[in-house]
């Protein structure tokens, strides 16, 4: 009579590992996805005013906003397409393929002759970036020890703003007419993204497949080999390893749930989790995409900042956004997810509402506007990062990729797609009152999402992923 499957202790062994150089390399290679997104969004914002000149592409502010919306639309489609594939084919195949798509599309953007070509390339660039999110966030959560999953996830998401700072920094010399003609500088800026992607592609090839995903797919022997190799690398650096927590997991089958089963889990099994995730993703997507895609246009149209100097104002803004998740991230593991999500969303919403009133009254100039937004987004960046963290850890492993994709698509599709186009139209009108109302709407969405976060029915801090959301096809041991 065959013996029952004793299960595997692979999840417990991964969670008990001390932090090491291996973890740094893995996080750096995968976290580059957020750097690329930040680079692309910032370049689009910094270059927006330049691209409206007759000597370049001669776009209108509305066309700049529309191109931003198409970028987001591509990201939504990419997330849906590649998120499902990440659950079926694995994390590694997808984070290599999506990086290649991004690299090709952003290079093609540099050769844009007109709005149609430019907008199409922006859509294709978004396709690659959106596809990255599902595979990247799944892999990071499944490889990082549970006790630091919150701070690591927030820090990685905060790398968006390293890309933003890089984009702002690149825009300064490349848009300086004393160094380069305007129609050449913006093209080189987009080409720089492709060069960076090529370098990351070489590093990312060494990141292993998620052992948790392999285990769920019935490939326990391969998962065991990968974990043994990781343990050997960590042991060489940190010495003997602590014992793994008790408990094993055995999978009854290796199937990927169909879309009907995914829908049942989201709507019937975890309706409260789904509602919170949707609210968080929608609010942060509108908040960020609405403001940041048109940031340079606000500086040039309302404050008279020269096109080539917009990057100087984005740098402190990006710094606040980077520091927020990095400094507040540990609190999401120590204080708890629910309290910190609520606090950061509410604070960001109240701060933006106050700044909108000051903008409408004409009390701000370019510097004080930037300082206000830098302070607000110090908190808002941690809030937005926590939305991705929440979505990536509160659903079962067999559908983690598609769950990230669905909530990213829903939130970004509604909030992110509408935001840039709406704000581009408001800026074109030249009226402070209308733009201030737009900011007030984003503030209300953030504050409302913060209150909804209090209904999050699970405490995920310092808990194994399998304890937060038991796998659909497994028996606990």
GROMACS .gro file of C-alpha atoms in nm:
model
  477
    1UNK     CA    1   0.000   0.000   0.000
    2UNK     CA    2   0.160   0.335  -0.105
    3UNK     CA    3   0.253   0.581   0.166
    4UNK     CA    4   0.074   0.914   0.185
    5UNK     CA    5   0.264   1.213   0.053
    6UNK     CA    6   0.447   1.356   0.358
    7UNK     CA    7   0.445   1.700   0.202
    8UNK     CA    8   0.723   1.953   0.167
    9UNK     CA    9   0.886   2.196   0.408
   10UNK     CA   10   1.010   2.423   0.128
   11UNK     CA   11   0.793   2.725   0.223
   12UNK     CA   12   0.912   2.706   0.585
   13UNK     CA   13   1.276   2.675   0.477
   14UNK     CA   14   1.250   2.983   0.254
   15UNK     CA   15   1.084   3.185   0.530
   16UNK     CA   16   1.349   3.103   0.792
   17UNK     CA   17   1.648   3.216   0.580
   18UNK     CA   18   1.848   3.512   0.714
   19UNK     CA   19   1.877   3.807   0.476
   20UNK     CA   20   2.178   3.766   0.249
   21UNK     CA   21   2.354   3.883  -0.065
   22UNK     CA   22   2.144   3.632  -0.259
   23UNK     CA   23   1.828   3.814  -0.151
   24UNK     CA   24   1.978   4.149  -0.249
   25UNK     CA   25   2.066   4.020  -0.598
   26UNK     CA   26   1.722   3.869  -0.646
   27UNK     CA   27   1.538   4.180  -0.531
   28UNK     CA   28   1.760   4.406  -0.741
   29UNK     CA   29   1.711   4.205  -1.059
   30UNK     CA   30   1.335   4.181  -1.019
   31UNK     CA   31   1.273   4.523  -0.867
   32UNK     CA   32   1.409   4.684  -1.182
   33UNK     CA   33   1.056   4.652  -1.323
   34UNK     CA   34   0.950   4.941  -1.101
   35UNK     CA   35   1.255   5.143  -1.202
   36UNK     CA   36   1.154   5.106  -1.566
   37UNK     CA   37   0.796   5.215  -1.497
   38UNK     CA   38   0.917   5.519  -1.304
   39UNK     CA   39   1.161   5.603  -1.583
   40UNK     CA   40   0.892   5.582  -1.850
   41UNK     CA   41   0.631   5.781  -1.658
   42UNK     CA   42   0.883   6.052  -1.566
   43UNK     CA   43   1.019   6.079  -1.917
   44UNK     CA   44   0.666   6.117  -2.048
   45UNK     CA   45   0.599   6.388  -1.790
   46UNK     CA   46   0.933   6.567  -1.824
   47UNK     CA   47   0.931   6.555  -2.202
   48UNK     CA   48   0.565   6.647  -2.237
   49UNK     CA   49   0.624   7.020  -2.280
   50UNK     CA   50   0.911   6.960  -2.525
   51UNK     CA   51   0.697   6.732  -2.739
   52UNK     CA   52   0.440   7.010  -2.782
   53UNK     CA   53   0.692   7.225  -2.970
   54UNK     CA   54   0.656   7.255  -3.349
   55UNK     CA   55   1.020   7.151  -3.394
   56UNK     CA   56   0.959   6.814  -3.228
   57UNK     CA   57   0.633   6.617  -3.257
   58UNK     CA   58   0.409   6.922  -3.211
   59UNK     CA   59   0.164   6.748  -2.978
   60UNK     CA   60  -0.111   6.918  -2.781
   61UNK     CA   61  -0.151   6.883  -2.406
   62UNK     CA   62  -0.455   6.667  -2.472
   63UNK     CA   63  -0.247   6.439  -2.694
   64UNK     CA   64   0.018   6.412  -2.423
   65UNK     CA   65  -0.254   6.308  -2.180
   66UNK     CA   66  -0.399   6.064  -2.435
   67UNK     CA   67  -0.056   5.905  -2.490
   68UNK     CA   68  -0.030   5.863  -2.115
   69UNK     CA   69  -0.368   5.697  -2.107
   70UNK     CA   70  -0.266   5.462  -2.389
   71UNK     CA   71   0.046   5.369  -2.194
   72UNK     CA   72  -0.179   5.276  -1.903
   73UNK     CA   73  -0.416   5.087  -2.137
   74UNK     CA   74  -0.122   4.882  -2.262
   75UNK     CA   75  -0.017   4.811  -1.905
   76UNK     CA   76  -0.368   4.690  -1.822
   77UNK     CA   77  -0.375   4.454  -2.121
   78UNK     CA   78  -0.023   4.333  -2.045
   79UNK     CA   79  -0.114   4.257  -1.686
   80UNK     CA   80  -0.421   4.056  -1.787
   81UNK     CA   81  -0.243   3.865  -2.062
   82UNK     CA   82   0.081   3.786  -1.883
   83UNK     CA   83  -0.065   3.752  -1.533
   84UNK     CA   84  -0.262   3.445  -1.639
   85UNK     CA   85   0.044   3.309  -1.817
   86UNK     CA   86   0.259   3.360  -1.503
   87UNK     CA   87   0.034   3.117  -1.316
   88UNK     CA   88   0.040   2.863  -1.600
   89UNK     CA   89   0.398   2.887  -1.729
   90UNK     CA   90   0.592   3.014  -1.430
   91UNK     CA   91   0.730   3.340  -1.300
   92UNK     CA   92   1.073   3.324  -1.467
   93UNK     CA   93   0.958   3.277  -1.827
   94UNK     CA   94   0.729   3.573  -1.795
   95UNK     CA   95   0.965   3.819  -1.628
   96UNK     CA   96   1.219   3.751  -1.907
   97UNK     CA   97   0.963   3.785  -2.187
   98UNK     CA   98   0.800   4.103  -2.057
   99UNK     CA   99   1.136   4.273  -2.008
  100UNK     CA  100   1.221   4.197  -2.371
  101UNK     CA  101   0.891   4.351  -2.485
  102UNK     CA  102   0.955   4.665  -2.281
  103UNK     CA  103   1.309   4.699  -2.415
  104UNK     CA  104   1.198   4.673  -2.778
  105UNK     CA  105   0.904   4.912  -2.741
  106UNK     CA  106   1.086   5.190  -2.558
  107UNK     CA  107   1.366   5.178  -2.815
  108UNK     CA  108   1.108   5.209  -3.093
  109UNK     CA  109   0.960   5.515  -2.919
  110UNK     CA  110   1.285   5.700  -2.979
  111UNK     CA  111   1.220   5.685  -3.356
  112UNK     CA  112   0.866   5.829  -3.344
  113UNK     CA  113   0.785   6.057  -3.642
  114UNK     CA  114   0.430   6.155  -3.537
  115UNK     CA  115   0.162   6.121  -3.272
  116UNK     CA  116   0.015   5.792  -3.401
  117UNK     CA  117   0.351   5.615  -3.400
  118UNK     CA  118   0.445   5.767  -3.063
  119UNK     CA  119   0.114   5.668  -2.902
  120UNK     CA  120   0.140   5.314  -3.040
  121UNK     CA  121   0.490   5.273  -2.899
  122UNK     CA  122   0.375   5.405  -2.562
  123UNK     CA  123   0.097   5.147  -2.565
  124UNK     CA  124   0.345   4.868  -2.642
  125UNK     CA  125   0.582   4.992  -2.370
  126UNK     CA  126   0.295   4.976  -2.123
  127UNK     CA  127   0.219   4.622  -2.242
  128UNK     CA  128   0.562   4.507  -2.125
  129UNK     CA  129   0.551   4.701  -1.798
  130UNK     CA  130   0.203   4.573  -1.707
  131UNK     CA  131   0.312   4.218  -1.779
  132UNK     CA  132   0.607   4.262  -1.545
  133UNK     CA  133   0.393   4.336  -1.240
  134UNK     CA  134   0.219   4.001  -1.203
  135UNK     CA  135   0.530   3.786  -1.247
  136UNK     CA  136   0.760   4.016  -1.050
  137UNK     CA  137   0.540   4.070  -0.745
  138UNK     CA  138   0.451   3.700  -0.731
  139UNK     CA  139   0.816   3.594  -0.745
  140UNK     CA  140   0.934   3.845  -0.484
  141UNK     CA  141   0.664   3.751  -0.233
  142UNK     CA  142   0.734   3.380  -0.284
  143UNK     CA  143   1.111   3.416  -0.235
  144UNK     CA  144   1.132   3.672   0.049
  145UNK     CA  145   1.116   3.557   0.414
  146UNK     CA  146   0.776   3.621   0.572
  147UNK     CA  147   0.909   3.833   0.860
  148UNK     CA  148   1.032   4.106   0.619
  149UNK     CA  149   0.790   4.061   0.330
  150UNK     CA  150   0.611   4.390   0.394
  151UNK     CA  151   0.915   4.616   0.409
  152UNK     CA  152   1.086   4.444   0.116
  153UNK     CA  153   0.777   4.463  -0.101
  154UNK     CA  154   0.727   4.831  -0.022
  155UNK     CA  155   1.095   4.907  -0.080
  156UNK     CA  156   1.083   4.733  -0.419
  157UNK     CA  157   0.768   4.918  -0.520
  158UNK     CA  158   0.932   5.240  -0.406
  159UNK     CA  159   1.202   5.180  -0.667
  160UNK     CA  160   0.953   5.326  -0.913
  161UNK     CA  161   1.085   5.658  -0.788
  162UNK     CA  162   1.446   5.569  -0.846
  163UNK     CA  163   1.338   5.539  -1.207
  164UNK     CA  164   1.156   5.868  -1.174
  165UNK     CA  165   1.469   6.037  -1.040
  166UNK     CA  166   1.672   5.878  -1.319
  167UNK     CA  167   1.425   6.005  -1.576
  168UNK     CA  168   1.428   6.354  -1.428
  169UNK     CA  169   1.808   6.353  -1.415
  170UNK     CA  170   1.837   6.235  -1.775
  171UNK     CA  171   1.597   6.503  -1.893
  172UNK     CA  172   1.817   6.786  -1.765
  173UNK     CA  173   2.119   6.740  -1.997
  174UNK     CA  174   1.920   6.584  -2.279
  175UNK     CA  175   1.677   6.877  -2.294
  176UNK     CA  176   1.950   7.140  -2.264
  177UNK     CA  177   1.953   7.309  -2.605
  178UNK     CA  178   2.313   7.416  -2.547
  179UNK     CA  179   2.411   7.048  -2.558
  180UNK     CA  180   2.162   6.883  -2.793
  181UNK     CA  181   1.893   6.987  -3.043
  182UNK     CA  182   1.546   6.946  -2.884
  183UNK     CA  183   1.436   6.687  -3.141
  184UNK     CA  184   1.738   6.468  -3.059
  185UNK     CA  185   1.744   6.496  -2.679
  186UNK     CA  186   1.402   6.344  -2.614
  187UNK     CA  187   1.479   6.055  -2.850
  188UNK     CA  188   1.799   5.973  -2.664
  189UNK     CA  189   1.606   5.980  -2.337
  190UNK     CA  190   1.375   5.699  -2.448
  191UNK     CA  191   1.668   5.507  -2.593
  192UNK     CA  192   1.837   5.513  -2.253
  193UNK     CA  193   1.557   5.297  -2.113
  194UNK     CA  194   1.636   5.023  -2.364
  195UNK     CA  195   2.006   5.026  -2.269
  196UNK     CA  196   1.919   4.986  -1.899
  197UNK     CA  197   1.676   4.703  -1.977
  198UNK     CA  198   1.943   4.514  -2.168
  199UNK     CA  199   2.174   4.528  -1.866
  200UNK     CA  200   1.900   4.402  -1.631
  201UNK     CA  201   1.806   4.123  -1.872
  202UNK     CA  202   2.153   3.975  -1.830
  203UNK     CA  203   2.124   3.981  -1.450
  204UNK     CA  204   1.769   3.851  -1.440
  205UNK     CA  205   1.858   3.530  -1.622
  206UNK     CA  206   2.026   3.406  -1.301
  207UNK     CA  207   1.715   3.447  -1.084
  208UNK     CA  208   1.559   3.101  -1.027
  209UNK     CA  209   1.202   2.997  -1.076
  210UNK     CA  210   0.986   3.031  -0.765
  211UNK     CA  211   1.020   2.706  -0.565
  212UNK     CA  212   0.671   2.763  -0.425
  213UNK     CA  213   0.527   2.777  -0.778
  214UNK     CA  214   0.720   2.464  -0.879
  215UNK     CA  215   0.588   2.283  -0.573
  216UNK     CA  216   0.231   2.381  -0.659
  217UNK     CA  217   0.288   2.252  -1.013
  218UNK     CA  218   0.400   1.909  -0.893
  219UNK     CA  219   0.768   1.969  -0.967
  220UNK     CA  220   0.894   1.907  -0.614
  221UNK     CA  221   1.233   1.768  -0.716
  222UNK     CA  222   1.320   2.081  -0.914
  223UNK     CA  223   1.197   2.302  -0.630
  224UNK     CA  224   1.413   2.106  -0.385
  225UNK     CA  225   1.726   2.153  -0.598
  226UNK     CA  226   1.668   2.528  -0.620
  227UNK     CA  227   1.611   2.563  -0.245
  228UNK     CA  228   1.921   2.358  -0.167
  229UNK     CA  229   2.126   2.587  -0.392
  230UNK     CA  230   1.982   2.900  -0.225
  231UNK     CA  231   2.052   2.755   0.120
  232UNK     CA  232   2.409   2.674   0.020
  233UNK     CA  233   2.469   3.032  -0.095
  234UNK     CA  234   2.318   3.178   0.220
  235UNK     CA  235   2.507   2.931   0.443
  236UNK     CA  236   2.842   3.030   0.289
  237UNK     CA  237   2.776   3.390   0.388
  238UNK     CA  238   2.581   3.358   0.713
  239UNK     CA  239   2.697   3.025   0.858
  240UNK     CA  240   2.459   2.764   0.995
  241UNK     CA  241   2.091   2.827   0.925
  242UNK     CA  242   1.815   2.842   1.188
  243UNK     CA  243   1.571   2.550   1.198
  244UNK     CA  244   1.259   2.574   0.984
  245UNK     CA  245   0.921   2.612   1.151
  246UNK     CA  246   0.713   2.300   1.192
  247UNK     CA  247   0.458   2.221   0.925
  248UNK     CA  248   0.464   2.073   0.577
  249UNK     CA  249   0.246   2.115   0.275
  250UNK     CA  250   0.134   1.855   0.019
  251UNK     CA  251  -0.055   1.933  -0.300
  252UNK     CA  252  -0.340   1.710  -0.414
  253UNK     CA  253  -0.304   1.817  -0.778
  254UNK     CA  254  -0.098   2.043  -1.002
  255UNK     CA  255  -0.380   2.210  -1.190
  256UNK     CA  256  -0.420   2.581  -1.258
  257UNK     CA  257  -0.769   2.705  -1.159
  258UNK     CA  258  -0.995   2.811  -1.442
  259UNK     CA  259  -1.131   3.163  -1.467
  260UNK     CA  260  -1.467   3.053  -1.322
  261UNK     CA  261  -1.291   2.914  -1.014
  262UNK     CA  262  -1.080   3.229  -0.985
  263UNK     CA  263  -1.397   3.437  -0.994
  264UNK     CA  264  -1.556   3.215  -0.727
  265UNK     CA  265  -1.256   3.260  -0.497
  266UNK     CA  266  -1.259   3.637  -0.542
  267UNK     CA  267  -1.634   3.686  -0.508
  268UNK     CA  268  -1.745   3.401  -0.281
  269UNK     CA  269  -1.445   3.286  -0.079
  270UNK     CA  270  -1.274   3.619  -0.019
  271UNK     CA  271  -1.524   3.897  -0.099
  272UNK     CA  272  -1.397   4.135   0.172
  273UNK     CA  273  -1.036   4.096   0.060
  274UNK     CA  274  -1.140   4.158  -0.300
  275UNK     CA  275  -1.334   4.472  -0.211
  276UNK     CA  276  -1.045   4.619  -0.014
  277UNK     CA  277  -0.794   4.538  -0.287
  278UNK     CA  278  -1.010   4.700  -0.556
  279UNK     CA  279  -1.057   5.018  -0.352
  280UNK     CA  280  -0.685   5.047  -0.277
  281UNK     CA  281  -0.575   4.988  -0.636
  282UNK     CA  282  -0.832   5.220  -0.792
  283UNK     CA  283  -0.759   5.510  -0.556
  284UNK     CA  284  -0.381   5.498  -0.583
  285UNK     CA  285  -0.391   5.455  -0.961
  286UNK     CA  286  -0.606   5.764  -1.011
  287UNK     CA  287  -0.408   5.960  -0.755
  288UNK     CA  288  -0.071   5.890  -0.913
  289UNK     CA  289  -0.147   5.871  -1.282
  290UNK     CA  290  -0.369   6.177  -1.277
  291UNK     CA  291  -0.108   6.398  -1.114
  292UNK     CA  292   0.224   6.268  -1.229
  293UNK     CA  293   0.160   6.222  -1.601
  294UNK     CA  294   0.085   6.595  -1.626
  295UNK     CA  295   0.320   6.727  -1.356
  296UNK     CA  296   0.555   6.902  -1.600
  297UNK     CA  297   0.260   7.063  -1.778
  298UNK     CA  298   0.136   7.213  -1.450
  299UNK     CA  299   0.481   7.359  -1.384
  300UNK     CA  300   0.512   7.511  -1.729
  301UNK     CA  301   0.151   7.628  -1.779
  302UNK     CA  302   0.064   7.762  -1.433
  303UNK     CA  303   0.404   7.855  -1.288
  304UNK     CA  304   0.603   7.951  -1.596
  305UNK     CA  305   0.883   7.698  -1.537
  306UNK     CA  306   1.099   7.660  -1.853
  307UNK     CA  307   1.060   7.323  -2.026
  308UNK     CA  308   1.423   7.221  -1.976
  309UNK     CA  309   1.412   7.296  -1.600
  310UNK     CA  310   1.108   7.079  -1.513
  311UNK     CA  311   1.338   6.794  -1.412
  312UNK     CA  312   1.480   6.997  -1.122
  313UNK     CA  313   1.133   7.008  -0.966
  314UNK     CA  314   1.070   6.637  -1.022
  315UNK     CA  315   1.390   6.534  -0.839
  316UNK     CA  316   1.276   6.636  -0.484
  317UNK     CA  317   0.931   6.500  -0.562
  318UNK     CA  318   1.089   6.166  -0.658
  319UNK     CA  319   1.308   6.172  -0.346
  320UNK     CA  320   1.004   6.198  -0.120
  321UNK     CA  321   0.841   5.910  -0.303
  322UNK     CA  322   1.149   5.689  -0.265
  323UNK     CA  323   1.200   5.762   0.104
  324UNK     CA  324   0.835   5.703   0.196
  325UNK     CA  325   0.823   5.325   0.137
  326UNK     CA  326   1.181   5.278   0.254
  327UNK     CA  327   1.133   5.455   0.588
  328UNK     CA  328   0.771   5.359   0.655
  329UNK     CA  329   0.798   5.004   0.518
  330UNK     CA  330   0.922   4.839   0.841
  331UNK     CA  331   0.609   4.964   1.020
  332UNK     CA  332   0.393   4.751   0.792
  333UNK     CA  333   0.562   4.445   0.946
  334UNK     CA  334   0.582   4.580   1.302
  335UNK     CA  335   0.261   4.781   1.350
  336UNK     CA  336   0.054   4.581   1.103
  337UNK     CA  337  -0.093   4.607   0.756
  338UNK     CA  338  -0.441   4.732   0.841
  339UNK     CA  339  -0.337   5.024   1.064
  340UNK     CA  340  -0.059   5.142   0.833
  341UNK     CA  341  -0.263   5.118   0.514
  342UNK     CA  342  -0.543   5.320   0.668
  343UNK     CA  343  -0.304   5.581   0.811
  344UNK     CA  344  -0.109   5.635   0.487
  345UNK     CA  345  -0.413   5.654   0.258
  346UNK     CA  346  -0.599   5.895   0.487
  347UNK     CA  347  -0.296   6.118   0.534
  348UNK     CA  348  -0.231   6.137   0.160
  349UNK     CA  349  -0.592   6.224   0.084
  350UNK     CA  350  -0.613   6.499   0.347
  351UNK     CA  351  -0.279   6.644   0.237
  352UNK     CA  352  -0.380   6.662  -0.129
  353UNK     CA  353  -0.713   6.824  -0.041
  354UNK     CA  354  -0.535   7.100   0.151
  355UNK     CA  355  -0.285   7.152  -0.130
  356UNK     CA  356  -0.565   7.168  -0.387
  357UNK     CA  357  -0.728   7.450  -0.188
  358UNK     CA  358  -0.397   7.638  -0.170
  359UNK     CA  359  -0.341   7.590  -0.545
  360UNK     CA  360  -0.688   7.722  -0.623
  361UNK     CA  361  -0.633   8.029  -0.402
  362UNK     CA  362  -0.303   8.105  -0.575
  363UNK     CA  363  -0.098   8.075  -0.255
  364UNK     CA  364   0.167   7.849  -0.409
  365UNK     CA  365   0.451   7.897  -0.652
  366UNK     CA  366   0.652   7.628  -0.832
  367UNK     CA  367   0.880   7.564  -0.533
  368UNK     CA  368   0.614   7.552  -0.264
  369UNK     CA  369   0.389   7.341  -0.484
  370UNK     CA  370   0.675   7.095  -0.527
  371UNK     CA  371   0.751   7.093  -0.153
  372UNK     CA  372   0.385   7.028  -0.068
  373UNK     CA  373   0.359   6.744  -0.316
  374UNK     CA  374   0.692   6.597  -0.203
  375UNK     CA  375   0.561   6.578   0.154
  376UNK     CA  376   0.224   6.435   0.047
  377UNK     CA  377   0.376   6.173  -0.177
  378UNK     CA  378   0.623   6.066   0.091
  379UNK     CA  379   0.316   5.910   0.253
  380UNK     CA  380   0.121   5.838  -0.066
  381UNK     CA  381   0.407   5.634  -0.210
  382UNK     CA  382   0.398   5.399   0.088
  383UNK     CA  383   0.020   5.381   0.054
  384UNK     CA  384   0.033   5.294  -0.316
  385UNK     CA  385   0.304   5.033  -0.257
  386UNK     CA  386   0.093   4.874   0.015
  387UNK     CA  387  -0.187   4.821  -0.237
  388UNK     CA  388   0.040   4.600  -0.447
  389UNK     CA  389   0.162   4.424  -0.135
  390UNK     CA  390  -0.194   4.349  -0.025
  391UNK     CA  391  -0.305   4.211  -0.360
  392UNK     CA  392   0.004   3.992  -0.394
  393UNK     CA  393  -0.022   3.818  -0.056
  394UNK     CA  394  -0.391   3.764   0.027
  395UNK     CA  395  -0.486   3.515  -0.249
  396UNK     CA  396  -0.377   3.152  -0.308
  397UNK     CA  397  -0.055   3.077  -0.495
  398UNK     CA  398  -0.229   2.899  -0.785
  399UNK     CA  399  -0.401   3.226  -0.882
  400UNK     CA  400  -0.161   3.485  -0.740
  401UNK     CA  401  -0.045   3.607  -1.082
  402UNK     CA  402  -0.393   3.645  -1.227
  403UNK     CA  403  -0.521   3.806  -0.905
  404UNK     CA  404  -0.250   4.073  -0.922
  405UNK     CA  405  -0.331   4.122  -1.289
  406UNK     CA  406  -0.706   4.155  -1.236
  407UNK     CA  407  -0.684   4.410  -0.956
  408UNK     CA  408  -0.407   4.602  -1.127
  409UNK     CA  409  -0.615   4.606  -1.446
  410UNK     CA  410  -0.935   4.709  -1.270
  411UNK     CA  411  -0.778   4.981  -1.060
  412UNK     CA  412  -0.542   5.111  -1.323
  413UNK     CA  413  -0.792   5.070  -1.606
  414UNK     CA  414  -1.047   5.288  -1.428
  415UNK     CA  415  -0.825   5.523  -1.232
  416UNK     CA  416  -0.510   5.527  -1.440
  417UNK     CA  417  -0.665   5.543  -1.785
  418UNK     CA  418  -0.915   5.816  -1.698
  419UNK     CA  419  -0.674   6.027  -1.493
  420UNK     CA  420  -0.415   6.145  -1.748
  421UNK     CA  421  -0.676   6.223  -2.014
  422UNK     CA  422  -0.898   6.411  -1.767
  423UNK     CA  423  -0.612   6.615  -1.622
  424UNK     CA  424  -0.466   6.687  -1.965
  425UNK     CA  425  -0.804   6.835  -2.061
  426UNK     CA  426  -0.826   7.035  -1.736
  427UNK     CA  427  -0.477   7.179  -1.791
  428UNK     CA  428  -0.561   7.270  -2.150
  429UNK     CA  429  -0.856   7.473  -2.018
  430UNK     CA  430  -0.612   7.690  -1.821
  431UNK     CA  431  -0.853   7.720  -1.527
  432UNK     CA  432  -0.723   7.671  -1.173
  433UNK     CA  433  -1.072   7.601  -1.035
  434UNK     CA  434  -1.129   7.298  -1.257
  435UNK     CA  435  -0.786   7.151  -1.190
  436UNK     CA  436  -0.828   7.203  -0.816
  437UNK     CA  437  -1.157   7.011  -0.828
  438UNK     CA  438  -0.974   6.732  -1.008
  439UNK     CA  439  -0.719   6.719  -0.728
  440UNK     CA  440  -1.001   6.717  -0.471
  441UNK     CA  441  -1.153   6.414  -0.644
  442UNK     CA  442  -0.824   6.224  -0.619
  443UNK     CA  443  -0.798   6.323  -0.251
  444UNK     CA  444  -1.148   6.193  -0.178
  445UNK     CA  445  -1.072   5.860  -0.344
  446UNK     CA  446  -0.757   5.814  -0.133
  447UNK     CA  447  -0.928   5.903   0.194
  448UNK     CA  448  -1.220   5.673   0.115
  449UNK     CA  449  -0.987   5.384   0.035
  450UNK     CA  450  -0.810   5.440   0.367
  451UNK     CA  451  -1.136   5.393   0.554
  452UNK     CA  452  -1.220   5.083   0.349
  453UNK     CA  453  -0.881   4.935   0.449
  454UNK     CA  454  -1.007   4.903   0.806
  455UNK     CA  455  -1.226   4.619   0.677
  456UNK     CA  456  -0.924   4.412   0.566
  457UNK     CA  457  -1.011   4.077   0.731
  458UNK     CA  458  -0.663   3.926   0.750
  459UNK     CA  459  -0.344   4.013   0.933
  460UNK     CA  460  -0.067   3.916   0.691
  461UNK     CA  461   0.231   4.063   0.873
  462UNK     CA  462   0.507   3.812   0.953
  463UNK     CA  463   0.292   3.517   0.842
  464UNK     CA  464   0.373   3.260   0.574
  465UNK     CA  465   0.187   3.308   0.246
  466UNK     CA  466   0.029   2.964   0.287
  467UNK     CA  467  -0.114   3.072   0.624
  468UNK     CA  468  -0.252   3.399   0.488
  469UNK     CA  469  -0.422   3.229   0.191
  470UNK     CA  470  -0.419   2.845   0.193
  471UNK     CA  471  -0.345   2.698  -0.153
  472UNK     CA  472  -0.649   2.574  -0.340
  473UNK     CA  473  -0.497   2.232  -0.418
  474UNK     CA  474  -0.309   2.155  -0.096
  475UNK     CA  475  -0.347   1.979   0.236
  476UNK     CA  476  -0.164   2.135   0.534
  477UNK     CA  477   0.071   1.909   0.729
   0.00000   0.00000   0.00000
